[in-house]
């Protein structure tokens, strides 16, 4: 094994173990920033030692224990009297924790709770959304700052600042690393789910840049969803979100042509959908349904499932989709949901009915710069034979989107309508 | 990236696998599932319960098991991970359990990457 090989092997262990190591340390030192530093120190030690002596049989425990030793060393080295006093107390606590922790390592008792605490802290509503995203990918995903920056097409120093600012905020506001009390759980869980879905969406419908899809982010979000489903198996929305992501991701192989152009749902080659993800998604949805009433993510998963179950676009149960969107609009009223309902109603009950709903959204300020409003209207108008209006709408959509691939697609639709070609086969 | 890990046995002591081993395998499987890496896994019944369908010399031949293989495939696992090294790490943990808990067992795990969208998409 070359040095590079063994470094990659250590990195792999780090990817698998880092979140649990950081989580265990955070419980001990009650400071996420410090916990991460200590874990990083342990990683450096591993990079030095493992290539020489081989990877230990229980690498996670090795990393945790090494980091704990460093924590104790650090607390010992501090010098002011005041700190010394605290230190002694802390040190005793640490020793005790440590003795307990060695038992834990054998029993793995705390690990689940520790990880959950870490997730809830990283997604704390006190942090700005960008900070939550970056911190989650860093602490739970084990991604380096450079990797996160690459994924979000952001400069590395910016991402580094977001992470350190988030950690500082947690420390300054003395936000405890703990599970939210039952009364706060729904709201806090909503933030966790939102962060995971934002990560997914950043990959699935890249908001900017050349690529329409960044699968690595989708995969990381699904992994986080699976982790969460393992930690909170009785929360229907956790399974709902995971199912939603898996069903959506199942389409990734069919969503782009060889040259990178997006292919919309009705035109996708369904034989290219990832059957494993479809099956897992449908299973997850069933799980969510069994656990209780579907929430917003569960409902969206149920909608995605309607598409996944249809072997051909014609077999799509649009009436059910329209009904599900009505429920979703009731639960989480939003213009975007209403716009999607317009599409579904347009498919289920004719373009005229769909256009009525879409037109009602024209004055919505939140949709003013939203490319999909004119795109949806363009599609419905085209199906009604109002070709010139439809072309104008697609041109508007092209002018509004920030995604290169999407812009090309809208321009093509506009050009096709200008030449009087029949409306795209979206019915 | 998805990896299929197949476990093959070369030699194993007579009798069923030790309970300790089975328990440790369950625990590792749960850990891998909870860490989001393990998508699917299953043990495989002996090939005596299976069949082989082959084409040779233009003829289709169906034959019942057992197959005369030196190594019998006994399970598979499907992982979704970020690097090959991660898949190798999970496979190593799995094989180590056999080493540590079933003296005399010898076998091997193949770690095979499954093609995914990235293999067909244009380079980014």
Coordinates of C-alpha atoms in Angstrom, one line a residue:
Chain A
X1 CA 0.0 0.0 0.0
X2 CA 1.4 3.4 -0.9
X3 CA 1.2 6.4 1.4
X4 CA -1.6 7.8 -0.8
X5 CA -3.5 4.6 -0.7
X6 CA -3.3 4.4 3.1
X7 CA -4.3 8.0 3.3
X8 CA -7.4 7.3 1.3
X9 CA -8.2 4.3 3.5
X10 CA -7.9 6.6 6.6
X11 CA -10.1 9.2 4.8
X12 CA -12.7 6.5 4.2
X13 CA -12.8 5.6 7.9
X14 CA -13.1 9.3 8.7
X15 CA -16.1 9.6 6.4
X16 CA -17.8 6.7 8.1
X17 CA -16.9 7.6 11.7
X18 CA -16.4 11.4 11.9
X19 CA -20.0 12.4 12.7
X20 CA -20.2 9.9 15.5
X21 CA -16.8 10.9 16.9
X22 CA -17.7 14.6 16.8
X23 CA -21.1 13.8 18.3
X24 CA -19.6 11.9 21.2
X25 CA -17.0 14.6 21.9
X26 CA -19.6 17.4 21.7
X27 CA -21.5 15.7 24.5
X28 CA -18.4 15.6 26.5
X29 CA -17.0 19.1 26.0
X30 CA -20.4 20.8 25.2
X31 CA -18.9 22.8 22.4
X32 CA -19.3 21.8 18.7
X33 CA -16.3 23.9 17.5
X34 CA -14.0 22.4 20.1
X35 CA -15.4 18.9 19.4
X36 CA -14.6 19.2 15.7
X37 CA -11.1 20.5 16.4
X38 CA -10.4 17.6 18.7
X39 CA -11.7 15.2 16.2
X40 CA -9.6 16.7 13.5
X41 CA -6.6 16.4 15.7
X42 CA -7.4 12.7 16.1
X43 CA -7.7 12.4 12.3
X44 CA -4.2 13.9 12.0
X45 CA -2.9 11.4 14.5
X46 CA -4.6 8.6 12.5
X47 CA -3.0 9.8 9.3
X48 CA 0.4 9.5 11.1
X49 CA -0.1 6.3 12.9
X50 CA -2.3 4.0 10.8
X51 CA -0.1 3.9 7.8
X52 CA 2.7 2.7 10.1
X53 CA 0.8 0.4 12.4
X54 CA -2.2 -0.6 10.3
X55 CA -5.8 0.5 10.8
X56 CA -7.0 -0.6 14.2
X57 CA -9.9 -3.1 14.5
X58 CA -12.3 -0.5 15.9
X59 CA -11.2 2.7 14.2
X60 CA -14.1 4.7 15.4
X61 CA -13.4 4.0 19.0
X62 CA -9.7 4.7 18.4
X63 CA -10.5 8.1 17.0
X64 CA -12.9 8.9 19.8
X65 CA -10.5 7.8 22.5
X66 CA -7.6 9.7 20.9
X67 CA -9.7 12.9 20.7
X68 CA -10.8 12.4 24.3
X69 CA -7.1 12.2 25.4
X70 CA -6.5 15.5 23.6
X71 CA -9.5 17.1 25.3
X72 CA -8.1 16.2 28.7
X73 CA -4.6 17.4 27.7
X74 CA -6.1 20.7 26.6
X75 CA -8.1 21.3 29.7
X76 CA -5.0 20.5 31.7
X77 CA -2.8 23.0 29.8
X78 CA -4.9 26.0 30.5
X79 CA -3.3 28.3 33.0
X80 CA -5.3 30.9 34.9
X81 CA -6.3 30.1 38.4
X82 CA -10.0 30.6 37.7
X83 CA -9.8 28.2 34.8
X84 CA -7.7 25.9 36.8
X85 CA -10.5 25.6 39.3
X86 CA -13.1 25.0 36.6
X87 CA -10.7 22.7 35.0
X88 CA -10.3 20.5 38.0
X89 CA -14.0 20.1 38.1
X90 CA -14.2 19.6 34.4
X91 CA -11.3 17.2 34.5
X92 CA -12.9 15.1 37.1
X93 CA -16.0 15.1 35.1
X94 CA -14.0 14.2 32.0
X95 CA -12.4 11.3 33.8
X96 CA -15.7 10.0 34.9
X97 CA -17.2 10.6 31.5
X98 CA -14.2 8.9 30.0
X99 CA -14.5 5.8 32.2
X100 CA -18.2 5.7 31.2
X101 CA -17.3 6.4 27.6
X102 CA -15.1 3.3 27.5
X103 CA -18.1 1.3 28.4
X104 CA -20.2 3.2 25.9
X105 CA -17.7 2.3 23.2
X106 CA -18.4 -1.3 23.9
X107 CA -22.2 -0.8 24.3
X108 CA -22.6 2.0 21.7
X109 CA -25.4 3.3 23.9
X110 CA -25.2 7.0 23.5
X111 CA -24.2 7.1 19.9
X112 CA -27.6 7.5 18.4
X113 CA -28.6 10.2 20.9
X114 CA -25.3 12.0 20.4
X115 CA -25.8 12.0 16.6
X116 CA -29.3 13.4 17.0
X117 CA -28.1 16.1 19.3
X118 CA -25.5 17.0 16.8
X119 CA -28.0 17.1 13.9
X120 CA -30.4 19.3 15.9
X121 CA -27.7 21.7 16.9
X122 CA -26.2 22.0 13.4
X123 CA -29.7 22.8 12.1
X124 CA -30.6 25.2 14.9
X125 CA -33.1 27.9 13.8
X126 CA -30.8 30.5 15.4
X127 CA -28.4 30.0 12.6
X128 CA -28.9 31.5 9.1
X129 CA -29.9 28.8 6.6
X130 CA -26.6 29.0 4.7
X131 CA -24.8 28.4 8.0
X132 CA -27.0 25.4 8.8
X133 CA -26.4 23.9 5.4
X134 CA -22.6 24.3 5.6
X135 CA -22.4 23.1 9.2
X136 CA -24.5 20.0 8.5
X137 CA -22.4 19.0 5.5
X138 CA -19.3 19.6 7.5
X139 CA -20.2 17.9 10.8
X140 CA -22.6 15.2 9.6
X141 CA -21.3 14.7 6.1
X142 CA -17.7 14.8 7.0
X143 CA -17.1 17.0 3.9
X144 CA -14.2 19.3 3.8
X145 CA -14.7 23.1 3.4
X146 CA -13.3 22.7 -0.1
X147 CA -15.8 20.0 -1.0
X148 CA -18.7 22.0 0.3
X149 CA -17.5 25.1 -1.6
X150 CA -17.3 23.0 -4.8
X151 CA -20.8 21.6 -4.3
X152 CA -22.3 25.0 -3.8
X153 CA -20.2 26.7 -6.4
X154 CA -19.1 29.1 -3.6
X155 CA -15.7 30.5 -2.9
X156 CA -13.9 28.4 -0.3
X157 CA -13.2 31.3 2.1
X158 CA -16.9 32.2 2.1
X159 CA -17.9 28.6 3.1
X160 CA -15.1 28.6 5.7
X161 CA -16.6 31.9 7.1
X162 CA -20.1 30.5 7.2
X163 CA -18.9 27.5 9.1
X164 CA -16.9 29.4 11.7
X165 CA -19.6 32.0 12.1
X166 CA -22.2 29.3 12.7
X167 CA -19.9 27.7 15.3
X168 CA -19.3 31.0 16.9
X169 CA -23.0 31.8 17.0
X170 CA -23.7 28.5 18.7
X171 CA -21.0 29.3 21.3
X172 CA -22.0 33.0 21.8
X173 CA -25.6 32.3 22.2
X174 CA -24.8 29.4 24.5
X175 CA -27.0 27.1 22.5
X176 CA -26.9 23.8 24.3
X177 CA -26.1 20.7 22.4
X178 CA -29.2 18.8 23.4
X179 CA -32.4 17.2 22.1
X180 CA -35.2 19.7 21.8
X181 CA -37.9 19.4 24.5
X182 CA -41.0 17.6 23.2
X183 CA -42.9 20.8 22.8
X184 CA -40.3 22.2 20.5
X185 CA -39.6 19.0 18.6
X186 CA -41.9 19.5 15.6
X187 CA -40.5 22.9 14.8
X188 CA -36.9 21.8 15.3
X189 CA -37.4 18.7 13.3
X190 CA -38.9 20.8 10.5
X191 CA -35.7 22.8 10.4
X192 CA -33.6 19.6 10.2
X193 CA -35.8 18.2 7.4
X194 CA -35.7 21.6 5.6
X195 CA -31.9 21.6 5.7
X196 CA -31.6 18.1 4.3
X197 CA -34.1 18.8 1.5
X198 CA -32.3 22.1 0.7
X199 CA -29.1 20.1 0.2
X200 CA -30.9 17.6 -2.0
X201 CA -32.5 20.3 -4.1
X202 CA -29.3 22.2 -4.5
X203 CA -28.1 19.0 -6.2
X204 CA -31.3 18.0 -7.9
X205 CA -32.2 21.4 -9.5
X206 CA -29.0 23.3 -9.3
X207 CA -30.1 26.9 -8.8
X208 CA -27.1 28.2 -10.7
X209 CA -24.2 27.0 -12.8
X210 CA -23.6 24.9 -15.9
X211 CA -24.9 21.5 -14.6
X212 CA -28.5 20.9 -14.0
X213 CA -27.9 18.2 -11.5
X214 CA -25.1 17.7 -9.0
X215 CA -25.6 14.1 -7.9
X216 CA -23.1 14.2 -5.1
X217 CA -25.2 16.6 -3.1
X218 CA -28.4 14.5 -3.8
X219 CA -26.6 11.5 -2.5
X220 CA -25.3 13.2 0.6
X221 CA -28.8 14.5 1.4
X222 CA -30.2 11.0 0.9
X223 CA -27.5 9.6 3.2
X224 CA -28.4 12.1 5.8
X225 CA -32.1 11.2 5.4
X226 CA -31.3 7.6 5.9
X227 CA -29.2 8.4 9.0
X228 CA -32.2 10.4 10.4
X229 CA -34.7 7.6 9.5
X230 CA -32.5 5.2 11.5
X231 CA -32.3 7.6 14.4
X232 CA -36.0 8.6 14.4
X233 CA -37.8 5.6 13.0
X234 CA -41.2 6.6 14.3
X235 CA -41.5 10.1 12.7
X236 CA -43.6 9.8 9.6
X237 CA -42.2 13.0 8.0
X238 CA -38.6 11.6 8.2
X239 CA -39.7 8.6 6.1
X240 CA -41.8 10.9 3.9
X241 CA -38.8 13.2 3.2
X242 CA -36.5 10.2 2.5
X243 CA -39.1 8.6 0.2
X244 CA -39.5 11.9 -1.6
X245 CA -35.8 12.3 -2.2
X246 CA -35.4 8.6 -3.3
X247 CA -38.3 8.8 -5.8
X248 CA -37.1 12.1 -7.2
X249 CA -33.5 10.8 -7.4
X250 CA -34.6 7.7 -9.2
X251 CA -35.2 9.9 -12.2
X252 CA -31.7 11.3 -12.3
X253 CA -30.5 8.8 -15.0
X254 CA -33.3 9.9 -17.3
X255 CA -33.3 13.6 -16.6
X256 CA -30.6 14.7 -19.0
X257 CA -29.7 13.9 -22.5
X258 CA -26.2 12.9 -23.5
X259 CA -25.3 16.5 -24.1
X260 CA -26.6 17.6 -20.7
X261 CA -29.9 19.1 -21.8
X262 CA -32.7 18.6 -19.3
X263 CA -35.5 16.1 -20.3
X264 CA -38.8 16.9 -18.6
X265 CA -40.8 14.2 -16.8
X266 CA -43.3 13.4 -19.7
X267 CA -40.4 12.9 -22.1
X268 CA -38.2 10.8 -19.9
X269 CA -37.3 7.2 -20.8
X270 CA -38.8 5.5 -17.8
X271 CA -36.8 2.4 -18.3
X272 CA -33.8 4.5 -17.2
X273 CA -35.4 5.3 -13.8
X274 CA -33.5 3.7 -11.0
X275 CA -35.7 0.9 -9.9
X276 CA -33.9 0.3 -6.6
X277 CA -34.6 3.9 -5.5
X278 CA -38.2 3.7 -6.7
X279 CA -38.7 0.6 -4.7
X280 CA -37.1 2.1 -1.6
X281 CA -39.1 5.3 -2.0
X282 CA -42.4 3.5 -2.3
X283 CA -41.5 1.3 0.8
X284 CA -40.6 4.5 2.7
X285 CA -43.9 6.2 1.7
X286 CA -45.8 3.1 2.9
X287 CA -43.9 3.3 6.2
X288 CA -44.8 7.0 6.6
X289 CA -48.5 6.2 5.8
X290 CA -48.5 3.5 8.4
X291 CA -47.1 5.8 11.1
X292 CA -49.7 8.5 10.8
X293 CA -51.1 11.2 8.6
X294 CA -48.8 12.4 5.8
X295 CA -47.2 15.8 6.3
X296 CA -45.9 18.1 3.6
X297 CA -43.0 15.8 2.7
X298 CA -45.1 12.7 2.8
X299 CA -47.7 14.3 0.5
X300 CA -45.0 15.3 -1.9
X301 CA -43.6 11.8 -1.8
X302 CA -47.1 10.5 -2.5
X303 CA -47.3 12.8 -5.5
X304 CA -43.9 11.6 -6.7
X305 CA -45.0 8.0 -6.2
X306 CA -47.9 8.6 -8.6
X307 CA -45.3 9.3 -11.3
X308 CA -43.1 6.5 -10.2
X309 CA -45.9 4.0 -10.5
X310 CA -47.0 5.0 -14.0
X311 CA -45.1 2.9 -16.5
X312 CA -46.0 5.4 -19.2
X313 CA -46.9 9.2 -19.0
X314 CA -50.4 8.4 -20.2
X315 CA -50.9 6.0 -17.2
X316 CA -50.3 8.9 -14.7
X317 CA -53.1 9.3 -12.2
X318 CA -53.3 13.1 -12.6
X319 CA -56.6 13.3 -10.7
X320 CA -55.0 11.8 -7.7
X321 CA -52.0 14.1 -8.1
X322 CA -54.3 17.1 -8.3
X323 CA -56.1 16.0 -5.2
X324 CA -52.8 15.5 -3.3
X325 CA -51.8 19.0 -4.3
X326 CA -55.0 20.3 -2.9
X327 CA -54.2 18.7 0.4
X328 CA -50.7 20.0 0.3
X329 CA -51.9 23.5 -0.5
X330 CA -54.1 23.2 2.5
X331 CA -51.3 22.1 4.8
X332 CA -48.6 24.5 3.4
X333 CA -50.2 27.2 1.4
X334 CA -47.7 28.5 -1.1
X335 CA -47.7 29.9 -4.6
X336 CA -45.3 27.3 -5.8
X337 CA -47.6 24.5 -4.6
X338 CA -50.6 26.2 -6.3
X339 CA -48.6 26.5 -9.5
X340 CA -47.9 22.7 -9.4
X341 CA -51.6 22.2 -8.7
X342 CA -52.3 24.2 -11.9
X343 CA -50.2 21.7 -13.9
X344 CA -51.9 18.7 -12.3
X345 CA -55.4 20.1 -12.8
X346 CA -54.4 21.0 -16.4
X347 CA -53.5 17.4 -17.0
X348 CA -56.4 15.9 -15.1
X349 CA -59.2 18.2 -16.1
X350 CA -58.0 20.1 -19.2
X351 CA -55.7 23.1 -19.9
X352 CA -58.4 25.6 -19.4
X353 CA -59.0 24.7 -15.8
X354 CA -55.2 24.6 -15.2
X355 CA -54.8 28.0 -16.8
X356 CA -57.4 29.5 -14.5
X357 CA -55.4 28.5 -11.5
X358 CA -52.1 29.7 -13.0
X359 CA -53.6 33.0 -14.1
X360 CA -54.7 33.6 -10.5
X361 CA -51.1 33.6 -9.6
X362 CA -50.0 36.4 -11.9
X363 CA -50.2 39.0 -9.3
X364 CA -48.2 37.0 -6.7
X365 CA -45.2 39.0 -5.8
X366 CA -43.3 35.9 -4.7
X367 CA -43.6 34.5 -8.2
X368 CA -42.6 37.6 -10.0
X369 CA -39.1 36.4 -10.9
X370 CA -40.0 32.7 -10.9
X371 CA -39.3 31.2 -14.3
X372 CA -41.7 28.3 -13.9
X373 CA -44.8 30.5 -13.8
X374 CA -44.4 31.6 -17.4
X375 CA -43.2 28.2 -18.4
X376 CA -46.3 26.5 -17.0
X377 CA -48.6 29.1 -18.5
X378 CA -46.7 28.7 -21.8
X379 CA -47.4 25.0 -21.8
X380 CA -51.1 25.4 -21.0
X381 CA -51.5 28.1 -23.6
X382 CA -49.7 25.9 -26.2
X383 CA -52.2 23.1 -25.5
X384 CA -55.0 25.5 -25.9
X385 CA -53.6 26.4 -29.4
X386 CA -52.8 30.0 -28.3
X387 CA -49.3 29.6 -29.8
X388 CA -48.1 33.2 -30.0
X389 CA -48.9 33.8 -26.3
X390 CA -47.3 30.5 -25.4
X391 CA -44.1 31.4 -27.2
X392 CA -43.9 34.8 -25.5
X393 CA -44.3 33.1 -22.1
X394 CA -41.4 30.6 -22.8
X395 CA -39.2 33.6 -23.8
X396 CA -40.1 35.2 -20.5
X397 CA -39.2 32.0 -18.7
X398 CA -35.9 31.9 -20.5
X399 CA -35.1 35.4 -19.4
X400 CA -35.8 34.6 -15.8
X401 CA -34.0 31.4 -15.1
X402 CA -30.4 31.5 -13.9
X403 CA -29.7 27.9 -15.0
X404 CA -28.0 27.7 -18.4
X405 CA -29.6 24.3 -19.3
X406 CA -33.0 25.4 -18.4
X407 CA -32.7 28.6 -20.4
X408 CA -31.8 26.6 -23.5
X409 CA -34.8 24.4 -23.0
X410 CA -37.2 27.3 -22.7
X411 CA -35.7 29.0 -25.7
X412 CA -36.2 25.8 -27.7
X413 CA -39.8 25.6 -26.7
X414 CA -40.3 29.2 -27.8
X415 CA -38.6 28.6 -31.1
X416 CA -40.6 25.5 -31.7
X417 CA -43.9 27.4 -31.2
X418 CA -42.7 30.2 -33.4
X419 CA -42.3 27.7 -36.2
X420 CA -45.8 26.5 -35.6
X421 CA -44.8 23.0 -34.5
X422 CA -47.4 21.1 -32.6
X423 CA -47.4 21.4 -28.8
X424 CA -45.0 19.1 -27.0
X425 CA -46.5 15.8 -26.2
X426 CA -47.2 16.6 -22.6
X427 CA -50.7 15.3 -22.5
Chain B
X1 CA -21.3 5.4 -6.0
X2 CA -22.8 2.0 -5.6
X3 CA -20.9 -1.1 -4.8
X4 CA -22.0 -4.7 -4.8
X5 CA -20.0 -6.8 -2.3
X6 CA -20.3 -10.5 -2.7
X7 CA -19.1 -12.9 0.0
X8 CA -17.7 -16.2 -1.1
X9 CA -16.6 -19.0 1.2
X10 CA -13.5 -21.2 0.4
X11 CA -13.6 -23.4 3.5
X12 CA -15.6 -23.4 6.6
X13 CA -15.9 -25.6 9.7
X14 CA -18.7 -28.0 9.8
X15 CA -21.9 -26.9 11.5
X16 CA -23.8 -23.7 11.6
X17 CA -22.1 -20.3 12.0
X18 CA -21.5 -19.4 15.7
X19 CA -24.3 -17.3 17.3
X20 CA -21.7 -14.6 18.1
X21 CA -20.9 -14.2 14.5
X22 CA -24.5 -13.9 13.4
X23 CA -25.2 -11.4 16.1
X24 CA -22.1 -9.3 15.1
X25 CA -23.2 -9.5 11.5
X26 CA -26.6 -8.1 12.4
X27 CA -25.1 -5.4 14.4
X28 CA -22.7 -4.4 11.6
X29 CA -25.6 -4.4 9.2
X30 CA -27.7 -2.2 11.4
X31 CA -24.7 0.2 11.8
X32 CA -24.2 0.3 8.0
X33 CA -27.9 0.9 7.4
X34 CA -28.0 3.7 10.0
X35 CA -25.0 5.4 8.6
X36 CA -26.8 5.5 5.3
X37 CA -24.4 3.3 3.4
X38 CA -26.1 -0.1 3.2
X39 CA -29.1 -0.2 0.8
X40 CA -29.8 -3.8 0.5
X41 CA -28.4 -7.1 1.7
X42 CA -29.3 -10.8 1.8
X43 CA -27.9 -14.2 2.4
X44 CA -28.0 -16.7 -0.4
X45 CA -29.3 -20.2 -0.1
X46 CA -26.9 -23.0 -1.3
X47 CA -26.7 -23.3 -5.0
X48 CA -28.3 -26.8 -4.7
X49 CA -31.6 -24.8 -4.5
X50 CA -30.8 -22.8 -7.5
X51 CA -30.4 -23.3 -11.2
X52 CA -28.1 -22.1 -14.0
X53 CA -29.2 -21.0 -17.4
X54 CA -26.5 -20.9 -20.0
X55 CA -25.9 -20.6 -23.7
X56 CA -23.2 -22.6 -25.4
X57 CA -22.8 -23.6 -28.9
X58 CA -26.0 -21.9 -29.8
X59 CA -28.0 -24.0 -27.3
X60 CA -29.8 -22.9 -24.2
X61 CA -29.1 -25.2 -21.3
X62 CA -30.8 -25.1 -18.0
X63 CA -29.2 -27.1 -15.2
X64 CA -30.2 -27.5 -11.6
X65 CA -27.6 -26.7 -8.8
X66 CA -25.4 -27.4 -7.0
X67 CA -22.8 -25.9 -9.2
X68 CA -19.3 -27.4 -9.0
X69 CA -17.7 -24.2 -7.8
X70 CA -14.6 -24.1 -5.6
X71 CA -16.2 -21.1 -3.8
X72 CA -19.8 -20.8 -3.0
X73 CA -21.4 -17.4 -2.9
X74 CA -23.2 -17.0 0.4
X75 CA -24.4 -13.4 0.6
X76 CA -24.4 -10.0 -1.1
X77 CA -24.6 -6.5 0.1
X78 CA -25.3 -3.3 -1.8
X79 CA -23.7 -0.1 -0.6
X80 CA -24.0 3.5 -1.6
X81 CA -20.8 5.3 -0.6
X82 CA -18.6 8.2 -1.7
X83 CA -15.4 6.3 -2.5
X84 CA -14.2 2.9 -3.3
X85 CA -12.2 2.9 0.0
X86 CA -15.4 3.3 2.0
X87 CA -16.9 0.2 0.3
X88 CA -13.7 -1.6 1.0
X89 CA -13.8 -0.5 4.6
X90 CA -17.3 -1.9 5.1
X91 CA -16.4 -5.1 3.3
X92 CA -13.3 -5.4 5.5
X93 CA -15.3 -5.0 8.7
X94 CA -17.6 -7.7 7.5
X95 CA -14.9 -10.2 6.7
X96 CA -13.0 -9.4 9.9
X97 CA -16.0 -10.6 11.8
X98 CA -15.6 -14.0 10.2
X99 CA -11.9 -14.0 10.9
X100 CA -12.5 -13.1 14.6
X101 CA -15.6 -15.1 15.4
X102 CA -15.4 -18.3 13.2
X103 CA -12.0 -19.9 13.5
X104 CA -11.1 -21.9 10.5
X105 CA -13.4 -19.9 8.2
X106 CA -11.7 -18.8 4.9
X107 CA -13.3 -16.8 2.2
X108 CA -13.3 -13.6 0.2
X109 CA -15.4 -10.6 -0.6
X110 CA -15.4 -9.0 -4.0
X111 CA -16.1 -5.3 -4.1
X112 CA -17.6 -4.4 -7.5
X113 CA -18.6 -0.9 -8.6
X114 CA -22.0 -0.7 -10.2
X115 CA -22.4 1.7 -13.2
X116 CA -24.4 4.8 -12.4
X117 CA -25.6 7.9 -14.2
X118 CA -22.1 9.4 -14.0
X119 CA -20.8 6.6 -16.3
X120 CA -23.2 7.6 -19.1
X121 CA -23.3 11.4 -18.6
X122 CA -20.8 13.7 -20.3
X123 CA -17.9 14.7 -18.1
X124 CA -18.8 17.7 -15.9

